[in-house]
Amino acid sequence: ESGVITIDPGFKNTGSTQSAITFLDGEKGILRYRGYSIEELAEKSTFLEVSYLLIYGELPTPDQYQEFTKTITNHTLVHEDIKKILEGFPSTAHPMGVLSSLVCAQTAFYPASLDPNRAAPEVDMSIIRLLAKMPTFAAWSFKNQIGHPVNYPDNSLDYCSNFLKMMFATPAEAYEVDPVVANALDKLLILHADHEQNCSTSTVRMVGSSHASLYASISGGINALWGPLHGGANQAVIEMLENIKKDGGDTKKWMAKAKDKNDPFRLMGFGHRVYKNFDPRARIIKKAADDVLAKLGVNDPILEIAKGLEEEALNDSYFVERKLYPNVDFYSGIIYRALGIPTDMFTVMFAMGRLPGWIAQWKEMRENKEPIGRPRQVYTGYNERAYAPIDKR
Ligand code: SDX
């Protein structure tokens, strides 16, 4: 009706679009990418194959997959001017801030506003370039933070192995990628690849709705993901578990803090806007954490603290009533840590995983010719009043 405006803070009951990419059932804990279950994809697919599926809608044929992965490999190098931008950042810069800047800086090299309805190669090349360069940007944001020289991509390696080598190799010694680590990382990226209209994806769609470039839209998504209520939670979970460990592992005390309305502390990694049952990704990651730590011979005491916290929360009426379960961020940090990924890089890993989903959603929004996002408001400020000169105030 004209004139009636309903306010829906956080859009808890507002649908922003129609999408054929990802299906969630929050009650049943179901997650599917283009109809394929997350359980099957995590078990049988690869991150680049899932990226192709999300962006182009179908699993690739062998030729399509070969072409896709080869083209990505051939675009991992970034313009040397990007390195100059990187060198401008202090080592105190958080990798997420560096990453969103480098991604946005790509607009300096490519068409500002890409119209998917124009020649396909233009859009496809932008997508390829972004998928190809993200690991390079991510690894370089880490090298900047620790004051080490960057590593150039090694096109003889697969996607995750190349990233790990750029992250951890130093000129001082040889570096061999551990396939267990590369495989675990590939699975984690699959689990983060898309999640319908979450905060960062809605941001990518909003920025893209003004016909800003794919790079500028993704840069917006990276910044939205950074918040501790969203992708930043995986870093906040580890910091919380470390605090509990320092505090003698007293999980009961921290549970009480999480339930105390006067205490701003929340149990990070718990709760979800859509999942009112188990987050299916949390189940898979929890099992993977046991497998990967065992394979790597890592015994991390905070894994036991995390399991203890989960056990208590699942039997605590406050959490049960509010249907608060572990979400994707609760166990992921424990695996990242076992893989040698530093805590400040956890949300960067989330961004690397979510990239194909953001791209797919941006492409769908543009192909569907969706209008620029521009919500209304209910005004609650002053009625009209006359200007008072400063000597009369
Ligand atoms: C991600 O949307 C997506 O799909 C996101 C994501 C993706 O893949 O893109 O799944 C990734 O962001 C996962 C969520 C990571 N964030 C955290 O783990 C941070 C901790 N969780 C919460 O801040 C919270 O649960 C949210 C942000 C995830 C969801 O918030 P909502 O839906 O706005 O729920 P709410 O804040 O209104 O909470 C409902 C009730 C409140 O209590 P009451 O006011 O009803 O008494 O539950 C309480 C909250 O106080 N509550 C918690 C809690 N989460 C919610 N209490 C203690 N600890 C928590 N973690």
Tab-separated table of C-alpha atoms and ligand atoms in Angstrom:
chain	number	residue	atom	x	y	z
A	1	GLU	CA	0.000	0.000	0.000
A	2	SER	CA	1.332	3.500	-0.659
A	3	GLY	CA	2.457	5.307	2.472
A	4	VAL	CA	2.561	2.252	4.763
A	5	ILE	CA	6.175	1.537	5.750
A	6	THR	CA	6.961	-1.465	7.973
A	7	ILE	CA	10.255	-1.340	9.845
A	8	ASP	CA	12.111	-4.641	10.103
A	9	PRO	CA	15.455	-4.094	11.918
A	10	GLY	CA	18.097	-6.510	10.620
A	11	PHE	CA	15.570	-7.602	7.951
A	12	LYS	CA	14.652	-10.580	10.181
A	13	ASN	CA	11.367	-11.023	8.315
A	14	THR	CA	12.161	-9.375	4.990
A	15	GLY	CA	13.051	-11.180	1.801
A	16	SER	CA	15.396	-9.049	-0.338
A	17	THR	CA	15.422	-11.095	-3.532
A	18	GLN	CA	14.665	-14.376	-5.287
A	19	SER	CA	17.677	-16.585	-5.804
A	20	ALA	CA	18.411	-19.992	-7.353
A	21	ILE	CA	21.883	-20.346	-5.839
A	22	THR	CA	21.692	-21.632	-2.239
A	23	PHE	CA	18.899	-23.268	-0.237
A	24	LEU	CA	18.815	-23.211	3.576
A	25	ASP	CA	16.299	-24.860	5.867
A	26	GLY	CA	16.989	-23.413	9.332
A	27	GLU	CA	14.611	-25.783	11.124
A	28	LYS	CA	16.002	-28.952	9.558
A	29	GLY	CA	19.613	-27.758	9.316
A	30	ILE	CA	19.781	-28.204	5.538
A	31	LEU	CA	22.247	-26.384	3.248
A	32	ARG	CA	22.439	-26.984	-0.531
A	33	TYR	CA	24.420	-25.212	-3.285
A	34	ARG	CA	22.429	-25.366	-6.557
A	35	GLY	CA	20.566	-28.400	-5.161
A	36	TYR	CA	23.607	-30.393	-4.068
A	37	SER	CA	23.879	-31.068	-0.299
A	38	ILE	CA	26.787	-29.501	1.570
A	39	GLU	CA	27.583	-32.939	3.018
A	40	GLU	CA	28.079	-34.452	-0.464
A	41	LEU	CA	30.021	-31.485	-1.825
A	42	ALA	CA	32.333	-31.327	1.223
A	43	GLU	CA	33.004	-35.048	0.842
A	44	LYS	CA	33.328	-35.420	-2.932
A	45	SER	CA	34.000	-32.052	-4.600
A	46	THR	CA	36.801	-29.474	-4.669
A	47	PHE	CA	36.654	-25.766	-3.884
A	48	LEU	CA	37.180	-24.709	-7.511
A	49	GLU	CA	34.551	-27.162	-8.742
A	50	VAL	CA	32.094	-25.783	-6.137
A	51	SER	CA	33.055	-22.255	-7.262
A	52	TYR	CA	32.169	-23.175	-10.854
A	53	LEU	CA	28.873	-24.750	-9.659
A	54	LEU	CA	27.849	-21.673	-7.644
A	55	ILE	CA	28.783	-19.144	-10.349
A	56	TYR	CA	27.626	-20.988	-13.495
A	57	GLY	CA	24.864	-23.138	-11.983
A	58	GLU	CA	26.034	-26.622	-13.017
A	59	LEU	CA	28.876	-28.970	-12.087
A	60	PRO	CA	31.525	-28.559	-14.819
A	61	THR	CA	32.283	-31.201	-17.452
A	62	PRO	CA	35.911	-32.371	-17.474
A	63	ASP	CA	36.728	-29.904	-20.295
A	64	GLN	CA	34.961	-27.000	-18.569
A	65	TYR	CA	36.762	-27.783	-15.302
A	66	GLN	CA	40.136	-28.048	-17.013
A	67	GLU	CA	39.593	-24.727	-18.808
A	68	PHE	CA	38.330	-23.002	-15.628
A	69	THR	CA	41.199	-24.127	-13.402
A	70	LYS	CA	43.839	-23.476	-16.097
A	71	THR	CA	42.594	-19.922	-16.707
A	72	ILE	CA	42.542	-19.258	-12.967
A	73	THR	CA	46.107	-20.542	-12.619
A	74	ASN	CA	47.209	-18.228	-15.436
A	75	HIS	CA	45.894	-15.144	-13.626
A	76	THR	CA	47.319	-15.578	-10.129
A	77	LEU	CA	49.993	-12.893	-10.663
A	78	VAL	CA	48.996	-9.352	-9.707
A	79	HIS	CA	50.103	-6.021	-11.194
A	80	GLU	CA	53.326	-4.806	-9.572
A	81	ASP	CA	51.573	-1.519	-8.707
A	82	ILE	CA	49.459	-3.537	-6.242
A	83	LYS	CA	52.667	-4.384	-4.421
A	84	LYS	CA	53.364	-0.657	-4.112
A	85	ILE	CA	49.950	-0.212	-2.476
A	86	LEU	CA	50.724	-3.117	-0.124
A	87	GLU	CA	54.046	-1.544	0.870
A	88	GLY	CA	52.115	1.543	1.941
A	89	PHE	CA	50.388	-0.392	4.730
A	90	PRO	CA	51.916	-0.492	8.233
A	91	SER	CA	52.489	-3.990	9.653
A	92	THR	CA	49.824	-3.099	12.222
A	93	ALA	CA	47.170	-3.146	9.461
A	94	HIS	CA	44.701	-6.021	10.013
A	95	PRO	CA	44.810	-8.391	7.013
A	96	MET	CA	41.064	-7.893	6.381
A	97	GLY	CA	41.616	-4.154	5.857
A	98	VAL	CA	44.521	-4.810	3.508
A	99	LEU	CA	42.519	-7.450	1.615
A	100	SER	CA	39.482	-5.217	1.002
A	101	SER	CA	41.792	-2.411	-0.172
A	102	LEU	CA	43.754	-4.595	-2.597
A	103	VAL	CA	40.546	-6.110	-4.036
A	104	CYS	CA	39.090	-2.623	-4.554
A	105	ALA	CA	42.359	-1.402	-6.068
A	106	GLN	CA	41.757	-3.898	-8.893
A	107	THR	CA	39.158	-1.471	-10.290
A	108	ALA	CA	42.137	0.716	-11.262
A	109	PHE	CA	43.149	-1.929	-13.784
A	110	TYR	CA	39.823	-3.118	-15.146
A	111	PRO	CA	36.473	-1.698	-16.359
A	112	ALA	CA	34.752	0.185	-13.557
A	113	SER	CA	31.257	-1.129	-14.001
A	114	LEU	CA	30.836	-4.567	-15.518
A	115	ASP	CA	27.515	-5.250	-17.107
A	116	PRO	CA	26.899	-9.027	-17.263
A	117	ASN	CA	24.670	-8.362	-20.261
A	118	ARG	CA	27.669	-7.019	-22.176
A	119	ALA	CA	30.148	-9.411	-23.776
A	120	ALA	CA	30.416	-12.465	-21.487
A	121	PRO	CA	34.259	-12.683	-21.663
A	122	GLU	CA	34.539	-9.317	-19.896
A	123	VAL	CA	32.506	-10.520	-16.922
A	124	ASP	CA	34.054	-13.954	-16.948
A	125	MET	CA	37.542	-12.471	-16.984
A	126	SER	CA	36.702	-10.292	-13.988
A	127	ILE	CA	35.423	-13.370	-12.153
A	128	ILE	CA	38.463	-15.406	-13.100
A	129	ARG	CA	40.840	-12.633	-12.069
A	130	LEU	CA	39.166	-12.264	-8.686
A	131	LEU	CA	39.197	-16.002	-7.920
A	132	ALA	CA	42.796	-16.222	-9.132
A	133	LYS	CA	44.195	-13.251	-7.237
A	134	MET	CA	42.345	-13.606	-3.924
A	135	PRO	CA	44.845	-16.151	-2.501
A	136	THR	CA	47.710	-13.903	-3.596
A	137	PHE	CA	46.130	-10.846	-1.925
A	138	ALA	CA	45.337	-12.899	1.192
A	139	ALA	CA	48.852	-14.317	1.572
A	140	TRP	CA	50.385	-10.894	0.879
A	141	SER	CA	48.195	-9.265	3.559
A	142	PHE	CA	49.711	-11.755	6.023
A	143	LYS	CA	53.307	-11.216	4.846
A	144	ASN	CA	52.772	-7.473	5.274
A	145	GLN	CA	51.658	-8.029	8.876
A	146	ILE	CA	54.735	-10.088	9.809
A	147	GLY	CA	57.169	-7.948	7.831
A	148	HIS	CA	58.281	-10.779	5.526
A	149	PRO	CA	58.865	-10.506	1.775
A	150	VAL	CA	55.885	-11.640	-0.308
A	151	ASN	CA	55.989	-14.867	-2.321
A	152	TYR	CA	54.887	-14.939	-5.921
A	153	PRO	CA	52.333	-17.590	-6.963
A	154	ASP	CA	53.624	-20.986	-8.092
A	155	ASN	CA	51.501	-22.156	-11.010
A	156	SER	CA	52.704	-25.738	-10.686
A	157	LEU	CA	50.588	-26.057	-7.514
A	158	ASP	CA	46.843	-26.485	-6.997
A	159	TYR	CA	44.753	-23.624	-5.582
A	160	CYS	CA	45.139	-24.356	-1.855
A	161	SER	CA	48.765	-25.560	-2.060
A	162	ASN	CA	49.701	-22.382	-3.922
A	163	PHE	CA	48.047	-20.300	-1.199
A	164	LEU	CA	49.804	-22.183	1.604
A	165	LYS	CA	53.174	-21.779	-0.084
A	166	MET	CA	52.622	-18.017	-0.569
A	167	MET	CA	51.586	-17.824	3.094
A	168	PHE	CA	54.400	-19.779	4.705
A	169	ALA	CA	57.405	-20.033	2.368
A	170	THR	CA	60.337	-17.740	3.179
A	171	PRO	CA	63.514	-17.074	1.168
A	172	ALA	CA	65.448	-18.485	4.114
A	173	GLU	CA	64.430	-22.109	3.688
A	174	ALA	CA	62.674	-24.617	1.444
A	175	TYR	CA	58.948	-25.088	2.033
A	176	GLU	CA	56.953	-28.229	1.256
A	177	VAL	CA	53.134	-28.100	1.303
A	178	ASP	CA	51.595	-30.844	3.469
A	179	PRO	CA	48.778	-32.416	1.391
A	180	VAL	CA	46.788	-33.090	4.596
A	181	VAL	CA	46.790	-29.343	5.274
A	182	ALA	CA	45.916	-28.453	1.668
A	183	ASN	CA	43.021	-30.947	1.594
A	184	ALA	CA	41.648	-29.755	4.934
A	185	LEU	CA	41.794	-26.157	3.703
A	186	ASP	CA	40.009	-27.078	0.457
A	187	LYS	CA	37.167	-28.670	2.463
A	188	LEU	CA	36.897	-25.619	4.751
A	189	LEU	CA	36.662	-23.283	1.756
A	190	ILE	CA	33.836	-25.425	0.306
A	191	LEU	CA	31.939	-25.145	3.610
A	192	HIS	CA	32.159	-21.348	3.524
A	193	ALA	CA	31.422	-20.872	-0.185
A	194	ASP	CA	27.889	-19.454	0.032
A	195	HIS	CA	25.058	-18.963	2.489
A	196	GLU	CA	22.189	-17.135	0.732
A	197	GLN	CA	21.406	-13.580	1.912
A	198	ASN	CA	23.723	-13.217	4.949
A	199	CYS	CA	25.060	-9.818	6.012
A	200	SER	CA	28.127	-9.721	3.722
A	201	THR	CA	26.307	-11.167	0.687
A	202	SER	CA	23.500	-8.639	1.106
A	203	THR	CA	26.217	-5.959	1.199
A	204	VAL	CA	27.751	-7.238	-2.050
A	205	ARG	CA	24.287	-7.139	-3.667
A	206	MET	CA	23.569	-3.651	-2.292
A	207	VAL	CA	26.886	-2.187	-3.522
A	208	GLY	CA	26.506	-3.985	-6.872
A	209	SER	CA	22.937	-2.707	-7.269
A	210	SER	CA	24.351	0.772	-7.956
A	211	HIS	CA	26.305	-0.865	-10.852
A	212	ALA	CA	29.581	-0.456	-8.993
A	213	SER	CA	32.208	-2.901	-10.249
A	214	LEU	CA	32.435	-6.518	-9.106
A	215	TYR	CA	35.671	-5.621	-7.296
A	216	ALA	CA	34.110	-2.680	-5.415
A	217	SER	CA	31.118	-4.874	-4.481
A	218	ILE	CA	33.308	-7.709	-3.182
A	219	SER	CA	35.420	-5.202	-1.240
A	220	GLY	CA	32.203	-4.091	0.495
A	221	GLY	CA	31.395	-7.706	1.331
A	222	ILE	CA	34.848	-8.242	2.862
A	223	ASN	CA	34.295	-5.302	5.185
A	224	ALA	CA	30.845	-6.504	6.260
A	225	LEU	CA	32.243	-9.992	6.930
A	226	TRP	CA	34.923	-8.519	9.229
A	227	GLY	CA	32.487	-7.805	12.081
A	228	PRO	CA	32.626	-10.157	15.123
A	229	LEU	CA	28.882	-10.890	14.788
A	230	HIS	CA	29.520	-12.290	11.290
A	231	GLY	CA	32.728	-13.721	9.810
A	232	GLY	CA	34.879	-12.136	12.510
A	233	ALA	CA	33.307	-14.643	14.934
A	234	ASN	CA	35.821	-17.375	14.031
A	235	GLN	CA	38.628	-15.197	15.386
A	236	ALA	CA	36.496	-14.156	18.399
A	237	VAL	CA	35.810	-17.850	19.215
A	238	ILE	CA	39.497	-18.687	19.538
A	239	GLU	CA	40.131	-15.563	21.629
A	240	MET	CA	37.191	-16.583	23.860
A	241	LEU	CA	38.463	-20.179	24.212
A	242	GLU	CA	41.959	-18.902	25.014
A	243	ASN	CA	40.489	-16.666	27.746
A	244	ILE	CA	38.543	-19.607	29.192
A	245	LYS	CA	41.697	-21.730	29.128
A	246	LYS	CA	43.676	-18.954	30.885
A	247	ASP	CA	40.816	-18.765	33.369
A	248	GLY	CA	41.421	-22.420	34.316
A	249	GLY	CA	38.852	-23.828	31.850
A	250	ASP	CA	35.935	-22.667	34.015
A	251	THR	CA	33.251	-22.990	31.310
A	252	LYS	CA	30.388	-22.611	33.844
A	253	LYS	CA	31.510	-19.064	34.682
A	254	TRP	CA	31.597	-18.051	31.003
A	255	MET	CA	28.236	-19.667	30.321
A	256	ALA	CA	26.795	-17.546	33.154
A	257	LYS	CA	28.353	-14.434	31.603
A	258	ALA	CA	26.818	-15.323	28.217
A	259	LYS	CA	23.361	-15.529	29.832
A	260	ASP	CA	23.720	-12.384	31.907
A	261	LYS	CA	21.809	-9.588	30.164
A	262	ASN	CA	24.000	-7.006	31.907
A	263	ASP	CA	27.133	-8.640	30.576
A	264	PRO	CA	27.928	-7.795	26.919
A	265	PHE	CA	29.790	-11.118	26.583
A	266	ARG	CA	28.242	-13.548	24.080
A	267	LEU	CA	29.199	-17.147	23.491
A	268	MET	CA	30.958	-16.563	20.175
A	269	GLY	CA	30.365	-19.235	17.549
A	270	PHE	CA	26.889	-19.878	18.946
A	271	GLY	CA	23.543	-18.860	17.539
A	272	HIS	CA	22.367	-18.076	14.041
A	273	ARG	CA	19.710	-15.932	12.384
A	274	VAL	CA	18.456	-18.801	10.229
A	275	TYR	CA	19.621	-22.086	11.781
A	276	LYS	CA	17.374	-22.895	14.727
A	277	ASN	CA	18.861	-26.340	14.699
A	278	PHE	CA	22.440	-27.472	14.190
A	279	ASP	CA	24.405	-25.576	11.530
A	280	PRO	CA	25.211	-28.502	9.181
A	281	ARG	CA	28.602	-26.949	8.480
A	282	ALA	CA	29.439	-26.990	12.221
A	283	ARG	CA	28.788	-30.750	12.302
A	284	ILE	CA	31.119	-31.370	9.364
A	285	ILE	CA	33.817	-29.032	10.714
A	286	LYS	CA	33.654	-30.582	14.204
A	287	LYS	CA	34.314	-34.034	12.695
A	288	ALA	CA	37.030	-32.624	10.419
A	289	ALA	CA	38.693	-31.008	13.445
A	290	ASP	CA	39.071	-34.417	15.105
A	291	ASP	CA	40.386	-35.979	11.856
A	292	VAL	CA	42.824	-33.189	10.940
A	293	LEU	CA	44.265	-32.767	14.446
A	294	ALA	CA	44.745	-36.539	14.703
A	295	LYS	CA	46.413	-36.711	11.253
A	296	LEU	CA	48.697	-33.796	12.120
A	297	GLY	CA	49.358	-35.172	15.595
A	298	VAL	CA	48.160	-31.896	17.101
A	299	ASN	CA	46.662	-32.007	20.593
A	300	ASP	CA	45.022	-28.635	21.189
A	301	PRO	CA	43.485	-28.301	24.685
A	302	ILE	CA	41.017	-25.668	23.462
A	303	LEU	CA	39.302	-28.342	21.330
A	304	GLU	CA	38.293	-30.093	24.558
A	305	ILE	CA	37.187	-26.762	26.075
A	306	ALA	CA	35.077	-26.113	22.943
A	307	LYS	CA	33.454	-29.554	23.196
A	308	GLY	CA	32.776	-29.000	26.905
A	309	LEU	CA	31.166	-25.634	26.190
A	310	GLU	CA	29.017	-27.155	23.431
A	311	GLU	CA	27.922	-29.997	25.711
A	312	GLU	CA	26.909	-27.555	28.462
A	313	ALA	CA	25.090	-25.168	26.108
A	314	LEU	CA	23.109	-28.028	24.506
A	315	ASN	CA	21.829	-28.907	27.992
A	316	ASP	CA	21.225	-25.350	29.216
A	317	SER	CA	17.652	-24.038	29.062
A	318	TYR	CA	18.762	-20.477	28.167
A	319	PHE	CA	20.414	-21.746	24.990
A	320	VAL	CA	17.860	-24.480	24.249
A	321	GLU	CA	14.915	-22.041	24.571
A	322	ARG	CA	16.620	-19.600	22.214
A	323	LYS	CA	17.633	-22.433	19.880
A	324	LEU	CA	21.300	-21.466	20.065
A	325	TYR	CA	23.586	-24.083	18.534
A	326	PRO	CA	27.220	-24.015	17.407
A	327	ASN	CA	27.537	-22.291	14.028
A	328	VAL	CA	30.140	-22.541	11.279
A	329	ASP	CA	32.560	-20.354	13.250
A	330	PHE	CA	32.630	-22.408	16.433
A	331	TYR	CA	35.100	-25.103	15.367
A	332	SER	CA	36.645	-23.644	12.205
A	333	GLY	CA	39.258	-21.607	14.099
A	334	ILE	CA	40.525	-24.764	15.824
A	335	ILE	CA	41.295	-26.341	12.448
A	336	TYR	CA	42.800	-23.163	11.006
A	337	ARG	CA	45.081	-23.032	14.060
A	338	ALA	CA	46.101	-26.657	13.592
A	339	LEU	CA	46.893	-25.825	9.940
A	340	GLY	CA	49.250	-23.106	11.179
A	341	ILE	CA	46.977	-20.235	10.068
A	342	PRO	CA	47.414	-17.304	12.504
A	343	THR	CA	44.291	-16.011	14.294
A	344	ASP	CA	44.289	-12.641	12.515
A	345	MET	CA	43.939	-14.536	9.231
A	346	PHE	CA	40.861	-16.598	10.176
A	347	THR	CA	38.349	-14.118	8.747
A	348	VAL	CA	40.516	-13.736	5.640
A	349	MET	CA	40.087	-17.506	5.175
A	350	PHE	CA	36.336	-17.030	5.512
A	351	ALA	CA	36.479	-14.309	2.815
A	352	MET	CA	38.508	-16.590	0.504
A	353	GLY	CA	35.878	-19.323	0.944
A	354	ARG	CA	32.901	-16.973	0.532
A	355	LEU	CA	34.267	-15.318	-2.626
A	356	PRO	CA	32.550	-17.615	-5.194
A	357	GLY	CA	29.238	-17.189	-3.385
A	358	TRP	CA	29.543	-13.404	-3.391
A	359	ILE	CA	30.435	-13.512	-7.119
A	360	ALA	CA	27.498	-15.815	-7.934
A	361	GLN	CA	25.046	-13.618	-6.014
A	362	TRP	CA	26.388	-10.396	-7.631
A	363	LYS	CA	26.105	-11.977	-11.099
A	364	GLU	CA	22.532	-13.195	-10.432
A	365	MET	CA	21.496	-9.755	-9.126
A	366	ARG	CA	22.915	-8.023	-12.229
A	367	GLU	CA	21.576	-10.613	-14.706
A	368	ASN	CA	18.135	-10.268	-13.132
A	369	LYS	CA	18.429	-6.493	-13.672
A	370	GLU	CA	17.481	-5.875	-10.037
A	371	PRO	CA	16.875	-2.197	-9.135
A	372	ILE	CA	19.258	-0.146	-6.997
A	373	GLY	CA	18.752	-0.906	-3.308
A	374	ARG	CA	17.128	2.050	-1.576
A	375	PRO	CA	14.961	1.220	1.501
A	376	ARG	CA	12.678	3.826	3.170
A	377	GLN	CA	12.461	4.891	6.856
A	378	VAL	CA	10.021	6.181	9.474
A	379	TYR	CA	11.130	9.734	10.402
A	380	THR	CA	11.268	10.401	14.163
A	381	GLY	CA	13.181	13.689	14.248
A	382	TYR	CA	12.151	17.389	14.746
A	383	ASN	CA	9.334	19.076	12.806
A	384	GLU	CA	10.405	22.142	10.763
A	385	ARG	CA	12.171	24.828	12.816
A	386	ALA	CA	13.860	28.191	11.967
A	387	TYR	CA	17.636	28.609	11.810
A	388	ALA	CA	19.103	30.392	14.871
A	389	PRO	CA	22.232	32.530	14.244
A	390	ILE	CA	25.149	31.351	16.363
A	391	ASP	CA	25.034	34.440	18.641
A	392	LYS	CA	21.422	33.562	19.481
A	393	ARG	CA	22.123	29.931	20.619
B	1	SDX	C1	27.971	-16.220	10.545
B	1	SDX	O1	23.680	-15.175	8.359
B	1	SDX	C2	24.546	-16.088	8.010
B	1	SDX	O2	24.259	-17.014	7.278
B	1	SDX	C3	25.919	-15.891	8.654
B	1	SDX	C4	26.895	-17.051	8.419
B	1	SDX	C5	27.294	-17.174	6.953
B	1	SDX	O3	27.684	-18.275	6.556
B	1	SDX	O4	27.269	-16.135	6.248
B	1	SDX	O5	26.314	-18.265	8.857
B	1	SDX	C6	28.193	-16.826	9.186
B	1	SDX	O6	27.999	-15.025	10.670
B	1	SDX	C7	27.657	-17.126	11.716
B	1	SDX	C8	27.350	-16.338	13.039
B	1	SDX	C9	28.696	-15.916	13.688
B	1	SDX	N1	28.434	-15.009	14.830
B	1	SDX	C10	28.616	-15.406	16.109
B	1	SDX	O7	28.899	-16.552	16.431
B	1	SDX	C11	28.445	-14.294	17.142
B	1	SDX	C12	27.594	-14.815	18.309
B	1	SDX	N2	26.233	-15.022	17.792
B	1	SDX	C13	25.293	-13.937	17.971
B	1	SDX	O8	25.788	-12.659	18.059
B	1	SDX	C14	23.960	-14.131	17.253
B	1	SDX	O9	23.552	-15.405	17.507
B	1	SDX	C15	23.903	-13.875	15.756
B	1	SDX	C16	24.452	-12.547	15.385
B	1	SDX	C17	24.613	-14.941	15.003
B	1	SDX	C18	22.412	-13.936	15.354
B	1	SDX	O10	21.796	-12.862	15.970
B	1	SDX	P1	20.178	-12.625	15.862
B	1	SDX	O11	19.574	-13.572	14.899
B	1	SDX	O12	19.978	-11.161	15.670
B	1	SDX	O13	19.696	-13.114	17.251
B	1	SDX	P2	19.570	-12.183	18.537
B	1	SDX	O14	20.834	-11.389	18.700
B	1	SDX	O15	18.291	-11.460	18.451
B	1	SDX	O16	19.517	-13.271	19.711
B	1	SDX	C19	18.310	-13.926	20.034
B	1	SDX	C20	18.437	-14.212	21.526
B	1	SDX	C21	18.790	-12.966	22.340
B	1	SDX	O17	18.318	-13.188	23.657
B	1	SDX	P3	16.882	-12.493	24.092
B	1	SDX	O18	17.046	-11.005	23.807
B	1	SDX	O19	15.849	-13.161	23.217
B	1	SDX	O20	16.741	-12.802	25.575
B	1	SDX	O21	19.522	-15.125	21.764
B	1	SDX	C22	20.545	-14.464	22.519
B	1	SDX	C23	20.292	-12.970	22.406
B	1	SDX	O22	20.781	-12.303	23.565
B	1	SDX	N3	21.797	-14.848	21.883
B	1	SDX	C24	22.909	-15.205	22.538
B	1	SDX	C25	23.835	-15.548	21.544
B	1	SDX	N4	23.285	-15.394	20.336
B	1	SDX	C26	22.027	-14.962	20.548
B	1	SDX	N5	23.189	-15.246	23.850
B	1	SDX	C27	24.439	-15.651	24.189
B	1	SDX	N6	25.407	-16.008	23.300
B	1	SDX	C28	25.121	-15.965	21.962
B	1	SDX	N7	26.037	-16.311	21.086
